[in-house]
Short mmCIF file of C-alpha atoms and ligand atoms in Angstrom, two decimals:
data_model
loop_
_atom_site.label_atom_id
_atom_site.label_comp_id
_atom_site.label_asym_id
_atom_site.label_seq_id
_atom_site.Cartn_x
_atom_site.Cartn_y
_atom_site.Cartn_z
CA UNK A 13 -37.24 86.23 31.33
CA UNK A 14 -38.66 83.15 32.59
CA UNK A 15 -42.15 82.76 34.07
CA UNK A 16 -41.13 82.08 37.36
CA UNK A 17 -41.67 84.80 39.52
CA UNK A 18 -38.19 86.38 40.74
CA UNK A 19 -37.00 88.81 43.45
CA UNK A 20 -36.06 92.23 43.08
CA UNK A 21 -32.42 91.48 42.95
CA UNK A 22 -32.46 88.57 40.15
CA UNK A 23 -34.47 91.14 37.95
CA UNK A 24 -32.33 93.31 38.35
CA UNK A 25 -29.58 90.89 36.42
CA UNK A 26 -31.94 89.33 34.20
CA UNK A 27 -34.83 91.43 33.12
CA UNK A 28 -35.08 93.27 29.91
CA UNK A 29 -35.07 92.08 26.37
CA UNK A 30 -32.14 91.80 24.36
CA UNK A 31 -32.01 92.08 20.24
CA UNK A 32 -31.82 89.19 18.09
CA UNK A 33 -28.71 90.63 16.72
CA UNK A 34 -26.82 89.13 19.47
CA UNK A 35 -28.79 87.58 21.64
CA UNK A 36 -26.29 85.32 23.37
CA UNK A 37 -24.13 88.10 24.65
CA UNK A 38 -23.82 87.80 28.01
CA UNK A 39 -24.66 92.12 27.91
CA UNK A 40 -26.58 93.37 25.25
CA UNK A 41 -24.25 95.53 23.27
CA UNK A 42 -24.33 98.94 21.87
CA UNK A 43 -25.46 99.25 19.04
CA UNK A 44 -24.57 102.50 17.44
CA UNK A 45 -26.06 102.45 13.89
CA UNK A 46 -28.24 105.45 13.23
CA UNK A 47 -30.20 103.13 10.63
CA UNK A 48 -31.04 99.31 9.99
CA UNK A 49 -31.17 97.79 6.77
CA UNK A 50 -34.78 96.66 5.16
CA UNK A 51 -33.74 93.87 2.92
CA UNK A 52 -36.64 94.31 0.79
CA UNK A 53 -39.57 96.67 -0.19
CA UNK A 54 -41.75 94.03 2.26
CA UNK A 55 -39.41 93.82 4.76
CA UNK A 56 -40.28 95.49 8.33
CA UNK A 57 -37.62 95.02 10.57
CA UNK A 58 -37.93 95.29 14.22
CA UNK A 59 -35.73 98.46 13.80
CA UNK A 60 -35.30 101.19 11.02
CA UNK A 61 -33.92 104.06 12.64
CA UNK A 62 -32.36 104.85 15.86
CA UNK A 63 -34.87 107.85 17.22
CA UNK A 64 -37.42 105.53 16.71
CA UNK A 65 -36.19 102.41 18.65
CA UNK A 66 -32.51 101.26 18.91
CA UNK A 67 -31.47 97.88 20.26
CA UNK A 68 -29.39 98.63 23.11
CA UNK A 69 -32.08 101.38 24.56
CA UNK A 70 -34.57 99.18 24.70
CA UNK A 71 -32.79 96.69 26.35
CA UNK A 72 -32.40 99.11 28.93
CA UNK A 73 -36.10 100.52 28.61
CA UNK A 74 -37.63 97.36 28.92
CA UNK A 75 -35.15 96.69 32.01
CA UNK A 76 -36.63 99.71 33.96
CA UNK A 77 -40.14 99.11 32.56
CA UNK A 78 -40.36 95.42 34.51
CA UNK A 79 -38.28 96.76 37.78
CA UNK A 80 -41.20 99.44 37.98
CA UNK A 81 -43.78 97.09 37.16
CA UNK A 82 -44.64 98.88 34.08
CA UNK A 83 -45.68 97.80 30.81
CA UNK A 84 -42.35 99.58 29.26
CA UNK A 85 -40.77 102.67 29.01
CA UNK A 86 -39.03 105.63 27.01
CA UNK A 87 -35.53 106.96 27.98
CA UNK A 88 -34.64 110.63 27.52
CA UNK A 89 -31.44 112.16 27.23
CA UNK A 90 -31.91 113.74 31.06
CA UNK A 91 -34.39 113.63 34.11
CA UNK A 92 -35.94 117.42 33.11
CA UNK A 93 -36.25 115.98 29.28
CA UNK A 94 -38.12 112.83 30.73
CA UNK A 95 -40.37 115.43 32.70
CA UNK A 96 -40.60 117.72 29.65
CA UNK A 97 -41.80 114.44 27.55
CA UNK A 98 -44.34 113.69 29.65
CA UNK A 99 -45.70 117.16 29.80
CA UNK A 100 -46.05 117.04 26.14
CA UNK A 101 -49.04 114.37 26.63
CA UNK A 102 -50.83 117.39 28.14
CA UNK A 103 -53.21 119.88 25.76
CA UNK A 104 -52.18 123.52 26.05
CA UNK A 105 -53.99 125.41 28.46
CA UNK A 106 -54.17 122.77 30.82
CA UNK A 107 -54.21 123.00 34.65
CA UNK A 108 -51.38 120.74 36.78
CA UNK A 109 -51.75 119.88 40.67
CA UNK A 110 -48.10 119.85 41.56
CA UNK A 111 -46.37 118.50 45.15
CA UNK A 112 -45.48 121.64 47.39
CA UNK A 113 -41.42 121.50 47.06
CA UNK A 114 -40.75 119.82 43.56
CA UNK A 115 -37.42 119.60 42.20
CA UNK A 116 -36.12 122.86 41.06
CA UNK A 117 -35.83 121.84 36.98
CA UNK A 118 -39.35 120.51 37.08
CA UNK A 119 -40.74 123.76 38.63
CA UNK A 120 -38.63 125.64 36.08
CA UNK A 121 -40.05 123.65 33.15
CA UNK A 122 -43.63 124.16 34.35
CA UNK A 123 -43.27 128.22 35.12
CA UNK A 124 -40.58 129.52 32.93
CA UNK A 125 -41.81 127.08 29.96
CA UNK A 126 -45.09 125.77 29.60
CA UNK A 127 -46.77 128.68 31.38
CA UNK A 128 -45.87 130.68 28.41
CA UNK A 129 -45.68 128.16 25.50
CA UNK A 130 -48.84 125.92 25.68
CA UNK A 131 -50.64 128.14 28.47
CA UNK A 132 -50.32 125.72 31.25
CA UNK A 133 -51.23 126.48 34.83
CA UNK A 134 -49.54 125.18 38.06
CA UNK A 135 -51.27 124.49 41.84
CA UNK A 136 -48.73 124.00 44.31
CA UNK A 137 -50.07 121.38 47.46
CA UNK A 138 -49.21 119.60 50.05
CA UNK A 139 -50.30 116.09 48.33
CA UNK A 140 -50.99 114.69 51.62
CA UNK A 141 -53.67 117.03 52.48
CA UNK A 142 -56.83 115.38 50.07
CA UNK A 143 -59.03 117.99 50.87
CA UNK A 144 -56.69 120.79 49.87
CA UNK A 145 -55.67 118.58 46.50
CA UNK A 146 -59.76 118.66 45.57
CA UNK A 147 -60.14 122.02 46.37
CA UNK A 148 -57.00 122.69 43.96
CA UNK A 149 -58.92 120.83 41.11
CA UNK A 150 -60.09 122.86 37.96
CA UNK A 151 -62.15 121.65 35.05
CA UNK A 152 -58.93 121.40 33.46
CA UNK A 153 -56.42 119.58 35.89
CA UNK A 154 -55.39 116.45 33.50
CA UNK A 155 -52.46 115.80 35.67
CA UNK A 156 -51.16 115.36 39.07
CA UNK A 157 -47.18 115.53 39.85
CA UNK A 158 -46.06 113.51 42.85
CA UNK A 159 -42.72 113.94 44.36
CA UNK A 160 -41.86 111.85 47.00
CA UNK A 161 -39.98 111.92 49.19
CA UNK A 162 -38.87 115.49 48.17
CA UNK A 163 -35.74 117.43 48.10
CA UNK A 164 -34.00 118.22 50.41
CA UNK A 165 -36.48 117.98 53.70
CA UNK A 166 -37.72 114.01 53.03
CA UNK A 167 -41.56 114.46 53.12
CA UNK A 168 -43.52 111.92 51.53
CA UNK A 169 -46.78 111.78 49.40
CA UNK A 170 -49.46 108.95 50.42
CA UNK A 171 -49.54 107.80 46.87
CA UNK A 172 -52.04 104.96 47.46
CA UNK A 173 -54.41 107.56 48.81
CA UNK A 174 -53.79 110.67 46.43
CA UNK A 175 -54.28 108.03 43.06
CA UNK A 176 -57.27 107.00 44.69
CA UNK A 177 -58.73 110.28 44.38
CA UNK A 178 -57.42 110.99 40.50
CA UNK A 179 -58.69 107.68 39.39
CA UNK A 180 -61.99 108.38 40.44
CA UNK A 181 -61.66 111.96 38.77
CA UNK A 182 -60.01 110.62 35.77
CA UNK A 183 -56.64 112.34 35.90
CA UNK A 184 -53.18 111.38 35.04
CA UNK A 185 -50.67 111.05 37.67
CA UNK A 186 -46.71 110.93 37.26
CA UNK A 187 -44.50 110.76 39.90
CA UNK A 188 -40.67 111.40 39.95
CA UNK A 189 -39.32 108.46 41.76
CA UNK A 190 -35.80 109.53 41.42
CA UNK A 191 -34.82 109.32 45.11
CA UNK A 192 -36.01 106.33 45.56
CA UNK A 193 -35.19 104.13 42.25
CA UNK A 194 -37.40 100.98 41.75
CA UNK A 195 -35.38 99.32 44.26
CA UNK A 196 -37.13 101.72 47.22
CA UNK A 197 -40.41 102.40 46.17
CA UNK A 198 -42.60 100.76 43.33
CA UNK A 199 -45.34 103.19 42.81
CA UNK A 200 -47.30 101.37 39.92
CA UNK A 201 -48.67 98.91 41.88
CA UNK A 202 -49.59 101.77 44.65
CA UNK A 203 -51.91 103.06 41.21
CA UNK A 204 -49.89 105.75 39.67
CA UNK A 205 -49.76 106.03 35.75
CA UNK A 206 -46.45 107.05 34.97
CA UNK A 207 -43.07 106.91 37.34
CA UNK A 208 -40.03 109.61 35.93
CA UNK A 209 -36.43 109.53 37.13
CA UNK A 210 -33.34 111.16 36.87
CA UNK A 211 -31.49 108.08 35.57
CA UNK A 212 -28.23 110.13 36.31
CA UNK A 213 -29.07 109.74 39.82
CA UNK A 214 -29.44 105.66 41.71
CA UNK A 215 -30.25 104.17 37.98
CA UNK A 216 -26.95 104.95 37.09
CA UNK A 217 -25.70 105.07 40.09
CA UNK A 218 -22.16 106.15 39.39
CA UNK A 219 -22.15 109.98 38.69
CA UNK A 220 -20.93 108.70 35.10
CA UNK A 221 -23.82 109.74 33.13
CA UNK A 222 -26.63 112.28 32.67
CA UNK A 223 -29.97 110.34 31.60
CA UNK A 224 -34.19 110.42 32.14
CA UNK A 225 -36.72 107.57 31.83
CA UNK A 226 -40.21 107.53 32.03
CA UNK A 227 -41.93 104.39 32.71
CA UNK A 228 -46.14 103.97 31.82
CA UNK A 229 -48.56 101.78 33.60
CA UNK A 230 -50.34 100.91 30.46
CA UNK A 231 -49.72 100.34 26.76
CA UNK A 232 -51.89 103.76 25.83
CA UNK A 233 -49.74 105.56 27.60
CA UNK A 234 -46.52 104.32 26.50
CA UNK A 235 -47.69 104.33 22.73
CA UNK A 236 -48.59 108.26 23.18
CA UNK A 237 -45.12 108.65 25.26
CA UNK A 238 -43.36 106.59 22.57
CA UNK A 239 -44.76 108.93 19.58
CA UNK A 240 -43.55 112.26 21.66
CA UNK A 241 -40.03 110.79 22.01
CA UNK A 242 -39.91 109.77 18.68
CA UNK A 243 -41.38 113.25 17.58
CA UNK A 244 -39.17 115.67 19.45
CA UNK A 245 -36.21 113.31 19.59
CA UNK A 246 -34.43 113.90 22.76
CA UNK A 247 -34.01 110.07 23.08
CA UNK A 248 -30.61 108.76 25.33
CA UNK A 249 -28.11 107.68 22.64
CA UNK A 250 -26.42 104.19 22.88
CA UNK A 251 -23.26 104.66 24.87
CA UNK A 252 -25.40 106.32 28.02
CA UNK A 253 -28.14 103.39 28.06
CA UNK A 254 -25.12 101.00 27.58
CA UNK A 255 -23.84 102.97 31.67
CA UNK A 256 -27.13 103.06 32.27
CA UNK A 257 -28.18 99.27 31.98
CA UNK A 258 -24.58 98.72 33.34
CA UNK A 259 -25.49 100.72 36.06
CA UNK A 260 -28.94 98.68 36.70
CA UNK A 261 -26.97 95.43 37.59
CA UNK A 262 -25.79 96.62 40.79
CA UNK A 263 -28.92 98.74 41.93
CA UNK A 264 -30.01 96.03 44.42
CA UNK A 265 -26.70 95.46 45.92
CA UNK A 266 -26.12 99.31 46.21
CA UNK A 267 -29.52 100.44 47.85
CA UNK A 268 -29.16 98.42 50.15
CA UNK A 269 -25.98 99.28 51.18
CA UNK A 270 -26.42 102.68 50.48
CA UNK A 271 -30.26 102.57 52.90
CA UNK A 272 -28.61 100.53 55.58
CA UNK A 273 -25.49 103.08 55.71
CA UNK A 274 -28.20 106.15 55.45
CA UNK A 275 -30.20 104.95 58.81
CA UNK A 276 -26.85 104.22 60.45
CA UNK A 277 -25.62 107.92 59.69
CA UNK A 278 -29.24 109.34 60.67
CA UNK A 279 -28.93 107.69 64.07
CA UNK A 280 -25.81 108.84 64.72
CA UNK A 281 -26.74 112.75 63.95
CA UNK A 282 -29.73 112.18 65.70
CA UNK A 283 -27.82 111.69 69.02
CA UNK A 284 -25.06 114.10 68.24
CA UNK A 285 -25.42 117.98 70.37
CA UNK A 286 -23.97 119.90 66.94
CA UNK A 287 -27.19 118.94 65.38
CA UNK A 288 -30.27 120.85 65.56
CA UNK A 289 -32.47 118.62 63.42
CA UNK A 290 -33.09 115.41 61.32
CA UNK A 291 -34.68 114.75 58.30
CA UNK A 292 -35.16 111.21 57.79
CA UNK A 293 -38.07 108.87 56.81
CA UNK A 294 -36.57 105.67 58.36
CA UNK A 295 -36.24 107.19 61.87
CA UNK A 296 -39.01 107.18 63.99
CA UNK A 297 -38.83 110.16 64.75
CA UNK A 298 -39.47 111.28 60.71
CA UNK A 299 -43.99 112.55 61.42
CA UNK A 300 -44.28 110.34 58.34
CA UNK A 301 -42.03 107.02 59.22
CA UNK A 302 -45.71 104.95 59.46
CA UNK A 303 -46.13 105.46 55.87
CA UNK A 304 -42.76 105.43 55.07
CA UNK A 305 -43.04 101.60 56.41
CA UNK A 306 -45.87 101.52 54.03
CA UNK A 307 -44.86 102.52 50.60
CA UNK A 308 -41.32 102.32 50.85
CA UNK A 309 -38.90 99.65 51.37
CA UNK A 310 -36.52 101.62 53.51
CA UNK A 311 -35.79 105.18 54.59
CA UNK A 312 -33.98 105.63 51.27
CA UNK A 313 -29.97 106.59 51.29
CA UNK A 314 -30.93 110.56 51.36
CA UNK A 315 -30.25 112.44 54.64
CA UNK A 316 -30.43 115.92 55.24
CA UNK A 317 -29.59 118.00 59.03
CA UNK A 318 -29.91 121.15 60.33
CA UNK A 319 -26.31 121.88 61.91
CA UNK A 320 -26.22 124.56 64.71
CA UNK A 321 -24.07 127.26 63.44
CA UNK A 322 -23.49 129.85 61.05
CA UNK A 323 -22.10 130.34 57.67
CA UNK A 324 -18.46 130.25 59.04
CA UNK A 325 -19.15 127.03 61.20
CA UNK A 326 -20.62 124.99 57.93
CA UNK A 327 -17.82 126.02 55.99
CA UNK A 328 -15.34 124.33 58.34
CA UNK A 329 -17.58 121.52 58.43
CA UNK A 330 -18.02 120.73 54.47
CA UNK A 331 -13.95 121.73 54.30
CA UNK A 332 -13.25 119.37 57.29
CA UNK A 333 -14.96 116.26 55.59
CA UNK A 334 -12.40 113.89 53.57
CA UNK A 335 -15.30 111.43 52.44
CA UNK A 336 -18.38 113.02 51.63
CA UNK A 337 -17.91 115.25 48.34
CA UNK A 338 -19.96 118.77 48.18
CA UNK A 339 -21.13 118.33 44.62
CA UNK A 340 -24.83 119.42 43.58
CA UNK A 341 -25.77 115.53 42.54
CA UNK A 342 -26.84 112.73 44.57
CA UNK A 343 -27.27 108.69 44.42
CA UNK A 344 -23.81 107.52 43.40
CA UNK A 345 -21.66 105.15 45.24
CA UNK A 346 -19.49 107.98 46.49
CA UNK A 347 -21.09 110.12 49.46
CA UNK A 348 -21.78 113.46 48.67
CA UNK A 349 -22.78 116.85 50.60
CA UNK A 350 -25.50 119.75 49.35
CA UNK A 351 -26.23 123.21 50.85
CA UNK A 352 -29.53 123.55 49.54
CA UNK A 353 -29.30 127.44 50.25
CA UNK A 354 -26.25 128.06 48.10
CA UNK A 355 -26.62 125.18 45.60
CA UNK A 356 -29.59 123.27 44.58
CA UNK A 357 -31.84 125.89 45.62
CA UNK A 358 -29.78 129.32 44.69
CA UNK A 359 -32.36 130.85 41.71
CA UNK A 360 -34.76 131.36 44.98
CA UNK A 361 -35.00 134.26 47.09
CA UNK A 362 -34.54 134.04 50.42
CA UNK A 363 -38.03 134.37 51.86
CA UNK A 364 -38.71 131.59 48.87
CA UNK A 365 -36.29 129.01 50.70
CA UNK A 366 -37.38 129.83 53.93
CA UNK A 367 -41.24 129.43 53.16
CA UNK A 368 -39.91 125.91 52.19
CA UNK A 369 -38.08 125.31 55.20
CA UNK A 370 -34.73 125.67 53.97
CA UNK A 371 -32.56 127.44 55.68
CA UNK A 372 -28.99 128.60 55.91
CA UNK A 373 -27.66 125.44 57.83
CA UNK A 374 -29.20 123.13 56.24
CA UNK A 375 -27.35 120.09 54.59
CA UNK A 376 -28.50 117.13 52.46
CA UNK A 377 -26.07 113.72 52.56
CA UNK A 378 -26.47 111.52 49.44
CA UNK A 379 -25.29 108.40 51.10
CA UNK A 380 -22.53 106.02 48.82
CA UNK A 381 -21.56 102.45 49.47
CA UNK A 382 -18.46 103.43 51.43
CA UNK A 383 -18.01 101.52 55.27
CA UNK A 384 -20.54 103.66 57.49
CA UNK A 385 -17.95 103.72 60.46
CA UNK A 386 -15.83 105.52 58.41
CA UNK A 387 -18.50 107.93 57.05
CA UNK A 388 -20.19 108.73 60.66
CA UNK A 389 -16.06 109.10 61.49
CA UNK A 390 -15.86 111.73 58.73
CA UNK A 391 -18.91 113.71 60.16
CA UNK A 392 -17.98 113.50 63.49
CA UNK A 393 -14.77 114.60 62.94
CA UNK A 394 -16.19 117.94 60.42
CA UNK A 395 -18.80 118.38 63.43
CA UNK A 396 -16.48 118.85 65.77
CA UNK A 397 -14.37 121.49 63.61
CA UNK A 398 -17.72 122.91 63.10
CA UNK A 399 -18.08 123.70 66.96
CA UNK A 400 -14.94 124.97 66.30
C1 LIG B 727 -31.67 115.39 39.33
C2 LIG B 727 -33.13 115.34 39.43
C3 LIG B 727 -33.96 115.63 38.34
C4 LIG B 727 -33.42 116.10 37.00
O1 LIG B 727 -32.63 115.15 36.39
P1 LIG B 727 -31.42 115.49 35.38
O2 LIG B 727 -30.93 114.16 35.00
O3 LIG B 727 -30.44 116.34 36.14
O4 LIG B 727 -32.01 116.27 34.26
C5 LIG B 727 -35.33 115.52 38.51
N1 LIG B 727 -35.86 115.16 39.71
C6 LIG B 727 -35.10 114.90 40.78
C7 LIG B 727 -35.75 114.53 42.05
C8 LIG B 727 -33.71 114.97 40.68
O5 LIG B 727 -32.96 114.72 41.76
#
């Protein structure tokens, strides 16, 4: 793109680097050849075989890799394969300081997996508390995972302050910025290494397509990320960086509609006697809204309540809404419903989810781009057939 520096929303449109092989189409297009052609012994082409580097992925990596401010980036065939890449960067037996409250798949990879495979080991902290993050530290912590804000309660990592303290120690941080996409939250410049995210999620941003990304901060660490993809070969094929990048175009116009909608539906629970509590960084009343106004650009298009009631009461509730979908995915244009207890969360036990603050009557809202009167309708009306 040109020099000129541009807003958020023209990159979105314009950034990434297109192949020579057509590089006045108006959308770079998908290329689906599995090899390229040397035309001599001498010849090194910019390609030579798709797991290595394929035209229309990196016209989406190198999209991603200037939204996040990153020097580029390598896309994975899903969020946990992203995750899983960048674990590989790690030696075996090493020690990771992970956010209190991850995402399910990533604790899964890290226990289930590595524990046993390459000997890795796991601390599980509240990020925000530095002094219990340097107490966690080991001889052998190489990396730090942030999550913020996290699923489903919203709490948010300082990520400024916690990189601070890494740098100085000389270990690697990654942070999955899925909930927030590059649109909400840039965390490169706020000194983090390496930003993962669930492309299938706001980069996508149509529940069309199951994808991963991981962006680096600097060229060693995209070389070494570039040689694992290549190496284990989970790379996203053509069609799904094709939705992807298609996807990308609108990300401005839908996060905002989506973050405006979200603080319009948090006020209105807020104020409304079926609910028992909030979760929402753009509210005031979230502990963490200072930093929120901070890091973040807005209080994201995630929401997630506490409804008074029991089982029987939420049931009527998620069968009385017409607009919001209960489906175990979030960040498309279409809103969408969770029970942590039942759904995302279910391979927990119970005292698990409640040492996490989940409980039974908790919900999560993924936000979409519909009119917001007629989503806080749609909850007001399930609300009231919750009171029954
Ligand atoms: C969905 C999700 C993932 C995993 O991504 P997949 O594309 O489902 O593999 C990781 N982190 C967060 C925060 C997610 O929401």
């Amino acid at each position: 793109m040109a020099d000129k520096p541009r807003s958020f929303a023209t990159r979105t449109i314009h950034a990434g680097e297109q192949s020579r092989v057509a590089d006045n189409a108006i959308f770079p297009p998908i290329v689906t050849a599995s090899s390229f052609i040397k035309r001599s012994l001498d010849d090194t082409p910019e390609y030579s075989y798709s797991r290595v580097g394929n035209p229309t992925r990196h016209a989406y990596e190198s999209c991603v890799a200037a939204l996040e401010e990153g020097v580029g980036a390598v896309a994975c065939a899903s969020g946990v394969n992203a995750t899983a890449t960048v674990l590989e960067l790690l030696p075996k037996d090493a020690h990771v300081v992970v956010m209190n409250g991850v995402y399910g798949g990533t604790f899964r990879i890290l226990e289930d997996f590595r524990g046993h495979t390459s000997g890795l080991t796991t601390s599980y902290v509240d990020l925000n508390d530095l002094d219990a993050v340097a107490a966690a530290l080991q001889p052998n912590t190489q990396l730090i995972w942030i999550e913020s804000p996290t699923n489903p309660l919203l709490r948010l990592v300082d990520i400024k302050a916690l990189c601070e303290l890494a740098k100085a120690r000389g270990i690697l941080t990654c942070i999955d910025n899925t909930f927030c996409s590059p649109w909400n939250q840039r965390p490169i410049s706020l000194g983090v290494d390496l930003v993962m995210h669930s492309a299938s999620k706001y980069i996508g941003g149509h529940s069309d397509l199951t994808g991963g990304i991981v962006v680096a901060a600097n060229e060693t660490l995209l070389a070494r990320l570039r040689r694992i993809s290549m190496s284990i070969g989970a790379v996203q094929g053509p069609f799904d960086c094709y939705l992807a990048l298609r996807g990308l175009k609108t990300l401005d116009v839908r996060m905002e509609r989506q973050c405006a909608n979200a603080l319009q539906v948090a006020r209105f629970l807020e104020n409304h006697a079926q609910i028992e509590q909030v979760f929402y960084p753009g509210l005031p009343s979230h502990p963490q809204h200072a930093l929120c106004q901070r890091q973040m650009r807005s209080g994201g298009a995630v929401v997630a309540m506490r409804v008074k009631g029991d089982h029987a009461a939420l049931n009527r509730l998620v069968e009385a809404l017409q607009l919001f979908v209960l489906a175990d995915s979030l960040g498309g244009v279409e809103s969408m419903i969770n029970h942590s207890w039942s759904m995302s969360h279910c391979s927990l036990s119970a005292e698990q989810k409640h040492g996490m603050g989940i409980s039974e009557n908790l919900l999560r809202l993924s936000v979409g781009v519909e009119d917001y009167r007629d989503l806080i309708d749609d909850l007001d009306t399930a609300l009231a057939a919750a009171a029954g």
